[in-house]
Short mmCIF file of C-alpha atoms and ligand atoms in Angstrom, two decimals:
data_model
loop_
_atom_site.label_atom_id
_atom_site.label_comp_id
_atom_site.label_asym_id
_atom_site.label_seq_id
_atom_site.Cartn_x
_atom_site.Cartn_y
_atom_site.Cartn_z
CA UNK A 1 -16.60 0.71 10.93
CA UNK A 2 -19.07 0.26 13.76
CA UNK A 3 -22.92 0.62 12.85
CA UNK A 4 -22.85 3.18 15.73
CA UNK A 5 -19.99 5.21 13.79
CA UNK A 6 -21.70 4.94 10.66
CA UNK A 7 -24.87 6.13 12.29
CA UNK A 8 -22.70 9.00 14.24
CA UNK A 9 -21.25 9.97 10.52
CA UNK A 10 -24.98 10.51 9.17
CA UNK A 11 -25.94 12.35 11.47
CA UNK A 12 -23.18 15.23 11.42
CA UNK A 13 -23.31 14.74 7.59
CA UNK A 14 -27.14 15.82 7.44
CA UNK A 15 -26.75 18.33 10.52
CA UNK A 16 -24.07 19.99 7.97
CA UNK A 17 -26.74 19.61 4.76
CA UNK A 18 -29.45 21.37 7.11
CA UNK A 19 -27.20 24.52 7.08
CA UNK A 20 -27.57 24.70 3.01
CA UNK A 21 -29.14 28.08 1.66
CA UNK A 22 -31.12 28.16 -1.84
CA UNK A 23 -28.52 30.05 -4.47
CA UNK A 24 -25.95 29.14 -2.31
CA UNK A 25 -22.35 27.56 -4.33
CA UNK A 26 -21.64 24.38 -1.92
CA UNK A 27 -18.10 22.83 -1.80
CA UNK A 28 -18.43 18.74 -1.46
CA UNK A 29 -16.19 17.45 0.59
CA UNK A 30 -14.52 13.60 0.32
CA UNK A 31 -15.11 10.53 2.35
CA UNK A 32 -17.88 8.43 4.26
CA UNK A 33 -19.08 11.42 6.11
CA UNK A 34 -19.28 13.98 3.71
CA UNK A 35 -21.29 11.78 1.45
CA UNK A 36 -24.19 11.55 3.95
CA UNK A 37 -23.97 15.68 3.36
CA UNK A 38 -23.57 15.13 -0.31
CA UNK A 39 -26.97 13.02 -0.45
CA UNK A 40 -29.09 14.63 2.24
CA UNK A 41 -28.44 18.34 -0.50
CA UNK A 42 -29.46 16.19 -3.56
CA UNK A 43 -32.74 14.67 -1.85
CA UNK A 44 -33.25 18.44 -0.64
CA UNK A 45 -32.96 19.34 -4.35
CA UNK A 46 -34.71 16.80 -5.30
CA UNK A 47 -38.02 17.94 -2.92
CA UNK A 48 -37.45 21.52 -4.30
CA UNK A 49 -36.24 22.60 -0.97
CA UNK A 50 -33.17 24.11 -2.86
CA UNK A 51 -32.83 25.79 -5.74
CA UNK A 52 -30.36 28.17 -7.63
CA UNK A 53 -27.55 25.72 -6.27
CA UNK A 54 -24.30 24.95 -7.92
CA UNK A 55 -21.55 22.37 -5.86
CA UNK A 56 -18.19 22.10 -6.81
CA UNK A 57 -16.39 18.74 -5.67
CA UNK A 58 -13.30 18.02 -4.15
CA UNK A 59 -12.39 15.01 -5.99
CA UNK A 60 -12.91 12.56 -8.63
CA UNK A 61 -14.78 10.36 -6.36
CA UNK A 62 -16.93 12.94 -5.18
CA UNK A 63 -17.72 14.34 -8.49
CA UNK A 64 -19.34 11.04 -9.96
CA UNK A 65 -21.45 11.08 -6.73
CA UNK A 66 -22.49 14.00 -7.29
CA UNK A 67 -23.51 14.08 -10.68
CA UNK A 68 -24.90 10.79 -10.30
CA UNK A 69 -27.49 12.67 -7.54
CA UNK A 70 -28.08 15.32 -10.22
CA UNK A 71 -26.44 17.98 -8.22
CA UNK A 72 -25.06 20.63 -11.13
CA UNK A 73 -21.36 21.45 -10.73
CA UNK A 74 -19.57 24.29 -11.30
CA UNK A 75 -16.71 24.19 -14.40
CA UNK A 76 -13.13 22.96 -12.56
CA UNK A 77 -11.52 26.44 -12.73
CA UNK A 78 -14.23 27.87 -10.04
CA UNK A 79 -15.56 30.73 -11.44
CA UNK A 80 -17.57 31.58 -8.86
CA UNK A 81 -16.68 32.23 -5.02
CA UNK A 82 -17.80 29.59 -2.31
CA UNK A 83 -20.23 30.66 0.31
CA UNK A 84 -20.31 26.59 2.38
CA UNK A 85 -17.81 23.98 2.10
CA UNK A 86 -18.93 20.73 4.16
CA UNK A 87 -15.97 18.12 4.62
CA UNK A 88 -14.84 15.24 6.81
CA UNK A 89 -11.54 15.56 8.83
CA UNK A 90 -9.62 12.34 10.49
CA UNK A 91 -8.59 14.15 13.26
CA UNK A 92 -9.65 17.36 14.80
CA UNK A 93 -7.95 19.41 17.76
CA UNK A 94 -9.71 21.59 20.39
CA UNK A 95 -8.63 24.86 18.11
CA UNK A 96 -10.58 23.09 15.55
CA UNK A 97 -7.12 22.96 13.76
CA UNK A 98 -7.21 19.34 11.55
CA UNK A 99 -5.84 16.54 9.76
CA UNK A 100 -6.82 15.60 6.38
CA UNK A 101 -6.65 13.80 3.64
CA UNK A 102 -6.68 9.67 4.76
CA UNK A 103 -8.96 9.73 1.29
CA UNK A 104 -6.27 11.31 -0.80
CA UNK A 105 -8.34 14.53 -1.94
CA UNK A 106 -6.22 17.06 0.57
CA UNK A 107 -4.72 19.17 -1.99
CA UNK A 108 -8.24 19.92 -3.88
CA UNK A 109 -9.65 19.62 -0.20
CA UNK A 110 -7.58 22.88 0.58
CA UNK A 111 -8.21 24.67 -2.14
CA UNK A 112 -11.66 24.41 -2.15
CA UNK A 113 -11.91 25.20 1.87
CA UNK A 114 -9.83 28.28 1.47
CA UNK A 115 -12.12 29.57 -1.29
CA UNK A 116 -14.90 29.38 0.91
CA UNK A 117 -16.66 32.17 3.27
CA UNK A 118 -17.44 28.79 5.60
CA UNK A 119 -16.11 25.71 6.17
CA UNK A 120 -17.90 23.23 8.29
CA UNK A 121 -16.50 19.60 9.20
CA UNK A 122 -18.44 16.75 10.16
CA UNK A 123 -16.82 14.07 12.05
CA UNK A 124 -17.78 11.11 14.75
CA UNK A 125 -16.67 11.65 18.20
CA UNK A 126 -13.77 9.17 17.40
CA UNK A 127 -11.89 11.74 15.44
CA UNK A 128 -11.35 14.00 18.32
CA UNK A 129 -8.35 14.89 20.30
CA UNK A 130 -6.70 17.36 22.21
CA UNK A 131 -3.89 17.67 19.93
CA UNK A 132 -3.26 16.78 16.74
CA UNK A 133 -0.96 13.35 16.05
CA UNK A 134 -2.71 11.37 18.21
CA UNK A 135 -5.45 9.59 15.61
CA UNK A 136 -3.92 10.27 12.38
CA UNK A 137 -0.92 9.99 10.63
CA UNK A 138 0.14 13.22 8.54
CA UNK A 139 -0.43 12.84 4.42
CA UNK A 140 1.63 14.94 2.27
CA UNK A 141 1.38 15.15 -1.38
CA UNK A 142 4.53 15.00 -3.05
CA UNK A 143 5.20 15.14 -6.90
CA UNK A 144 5.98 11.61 -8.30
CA UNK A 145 9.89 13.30 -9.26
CA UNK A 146 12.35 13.06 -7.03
CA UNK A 147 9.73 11.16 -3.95
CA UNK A 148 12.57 9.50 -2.62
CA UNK A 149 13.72 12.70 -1.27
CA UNK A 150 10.61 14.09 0.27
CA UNK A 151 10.99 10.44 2.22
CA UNK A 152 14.30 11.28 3.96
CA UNK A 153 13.63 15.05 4.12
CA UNK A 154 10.23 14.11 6.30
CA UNK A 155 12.12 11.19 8.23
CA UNK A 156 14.46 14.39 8.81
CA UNK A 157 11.82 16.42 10.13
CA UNK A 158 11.04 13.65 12.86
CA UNK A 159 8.72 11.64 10.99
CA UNK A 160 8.00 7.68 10.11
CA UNK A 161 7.18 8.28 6.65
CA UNK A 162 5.68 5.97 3.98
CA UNK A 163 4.97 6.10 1.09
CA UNK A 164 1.13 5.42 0.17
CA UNK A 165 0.79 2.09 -0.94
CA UNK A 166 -2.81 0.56 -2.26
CA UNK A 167 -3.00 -3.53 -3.63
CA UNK A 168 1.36 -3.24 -3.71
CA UNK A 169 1.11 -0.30 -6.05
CA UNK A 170 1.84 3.34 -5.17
CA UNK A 171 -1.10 5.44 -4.57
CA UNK A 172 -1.69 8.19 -6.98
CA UNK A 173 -3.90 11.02 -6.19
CA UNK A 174 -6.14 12.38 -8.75
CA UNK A 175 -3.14 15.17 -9.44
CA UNK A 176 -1.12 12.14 -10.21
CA UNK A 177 1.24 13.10 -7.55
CA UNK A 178 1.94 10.37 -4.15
CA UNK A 179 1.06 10.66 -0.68
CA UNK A 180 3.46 10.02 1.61
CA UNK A 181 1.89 9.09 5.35
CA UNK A 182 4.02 10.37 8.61
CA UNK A 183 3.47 9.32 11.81
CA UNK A 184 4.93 12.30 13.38
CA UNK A 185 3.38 11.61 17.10
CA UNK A 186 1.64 14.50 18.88
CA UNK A 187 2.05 17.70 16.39
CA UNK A 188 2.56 20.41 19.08
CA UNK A 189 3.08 23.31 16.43
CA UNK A 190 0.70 22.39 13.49
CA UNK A 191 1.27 25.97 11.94
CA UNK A 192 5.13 25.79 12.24
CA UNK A 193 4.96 22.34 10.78
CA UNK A 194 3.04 23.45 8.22
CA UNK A 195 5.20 26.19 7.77
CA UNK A 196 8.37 23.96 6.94
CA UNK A 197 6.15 21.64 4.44
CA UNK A 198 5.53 24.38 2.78
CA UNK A 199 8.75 26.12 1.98
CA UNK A 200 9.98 22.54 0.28
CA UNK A 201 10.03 22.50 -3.08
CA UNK A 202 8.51 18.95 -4.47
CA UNK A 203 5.86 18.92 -1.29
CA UNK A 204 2.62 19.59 -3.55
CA UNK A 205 0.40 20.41 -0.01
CA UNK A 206 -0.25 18.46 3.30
CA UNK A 207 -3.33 17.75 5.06
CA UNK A 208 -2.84 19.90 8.39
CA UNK A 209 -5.71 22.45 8.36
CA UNK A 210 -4.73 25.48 10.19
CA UNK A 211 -7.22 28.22 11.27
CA UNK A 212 -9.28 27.17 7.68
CA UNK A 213 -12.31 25.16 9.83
CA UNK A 214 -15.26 27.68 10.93
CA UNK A 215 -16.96 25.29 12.56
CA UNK A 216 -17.07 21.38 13.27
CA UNK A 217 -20.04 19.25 13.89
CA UNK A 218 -19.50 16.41 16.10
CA UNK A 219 -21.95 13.86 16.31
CA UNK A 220 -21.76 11.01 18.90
CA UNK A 221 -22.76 9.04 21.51
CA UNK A 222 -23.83 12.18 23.80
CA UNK A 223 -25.62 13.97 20.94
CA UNK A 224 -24.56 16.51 18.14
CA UNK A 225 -22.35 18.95 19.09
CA UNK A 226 -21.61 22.13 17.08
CA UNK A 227 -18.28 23.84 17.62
CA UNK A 228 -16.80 27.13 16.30
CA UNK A 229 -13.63 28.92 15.97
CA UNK A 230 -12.88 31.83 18.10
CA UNK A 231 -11.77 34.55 15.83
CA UNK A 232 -7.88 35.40 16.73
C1 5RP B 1 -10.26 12.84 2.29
C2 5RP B 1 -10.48 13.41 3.63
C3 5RP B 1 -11.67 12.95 4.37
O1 5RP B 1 -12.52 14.02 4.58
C4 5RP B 1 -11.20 12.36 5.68
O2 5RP B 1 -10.28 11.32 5.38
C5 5RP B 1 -12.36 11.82 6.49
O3 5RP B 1 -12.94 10.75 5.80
P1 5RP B 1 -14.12 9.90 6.43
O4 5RP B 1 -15.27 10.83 6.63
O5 5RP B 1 -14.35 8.83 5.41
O6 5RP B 1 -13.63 9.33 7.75
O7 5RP B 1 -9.74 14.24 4.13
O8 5RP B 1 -9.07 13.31 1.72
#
């Protein structure tokens, strides 16, 4: 990663943290850019800025980081609604549809987003595209039984799928289910996609983000750029 993207990631990160409201319940997104977010709320608590504020994290990862910035977390079953979930995205489309989940966390990623009044995603400019396919390969979360399966149903679908694979061992997400990656070229019809992952049993979730983003933050060489969805 380029010093310029790094930079780029910061700044959409803390653009996102600026938009944080005392009493406010905060969902944490995963990954290089979300953690700018993640540490530009704890220094804010930290100056007194913010107070009354409870996070809840969408992974293991992001958990330890927060609790290691002294950012209180809500109990794992959510028993409150979320009003702001900040999050990274690997690719984003110009219906501010995305794809998810190059860090693993897509399934909590989800959940947490679609509990949440508003979902804002900071990316660099690199993540961008017209449509969908064209940065990022497809993860979908599959339960450990029967993987095999979920391998030559998505090579069925169109895909080049592979199973997630870190030092030779299979990646396990912190469900313990796998990820299998597809490289499914331009996804023209992310919601009928999404649709078919869906209806097969074994496929635990899948990191295309229909109509869930409210509004992405863009930072890059021309400046930060905030972007929302048109209702509809
Ligand atoms: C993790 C994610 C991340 O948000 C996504 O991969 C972007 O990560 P980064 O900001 O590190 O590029 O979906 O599951």
């Amino acid at each position: 990663m380029t010093s310029d993207t790094q930079g780029y990631k910061q700044q959409a990160g803390e653009a996102a943290a600026a938009l944080v409201e005392p009493g406010m319940v905060v969902g944490l997104g995963t990954g290089t850019t979300a953690i700018f977010a993640i540490r530009s709320i704890a220094a804010r608590l930290r100056s007194g800025e913010l107070t009354d504020l409870v996070a809840v994290a969408t992974s293991v990862a992001t958990s330890a980081a927060a609790k290691a910035l002294g950012i209180p977390l809500l109990a794992d079953d959510m028993p409150r609604a979320i009003d702001l979930t900040i999050d990274g995205a690997d690719e984003v489309d110009a219906s501010l549809d995305l794809i998810k989940g190059a860090g693993g966390a897509l399934v909590r990623e989800k959940i947490v987003a679609q509990a949440s009044d508003r979902v804002v995603i900071v990316v660099d400019a690199s993540k961008v595209s017209d449509v969908l396919g064209i940065r990022a390969h497809l993860p979908v979360e599959v339960l450990v039984w029967g993987w095999q399966a979920q391998v030559r149903f998505l090579d069925s679908l169109g895909a080049t799928a592979a199973v997630r694979e870190t030092d030779s061992h299979r990646y396990v997400t912190d469900g313990g289910n796998l990820i299998i990656d597809c490289g499914f070229g331009t996804i023209t019809d992310p919601a009928g996609l999404a649709a078919v992952l869906e209806a097969r049993a074994g496929i635990v979730g899948h990191g295309l983000f229909v109509a869930i983003a409210s509004e992405v933050i863009v930072a890059g060489p021309s400046g930060i750029h905030h972007r929302y969805r048109t209702p509809g």
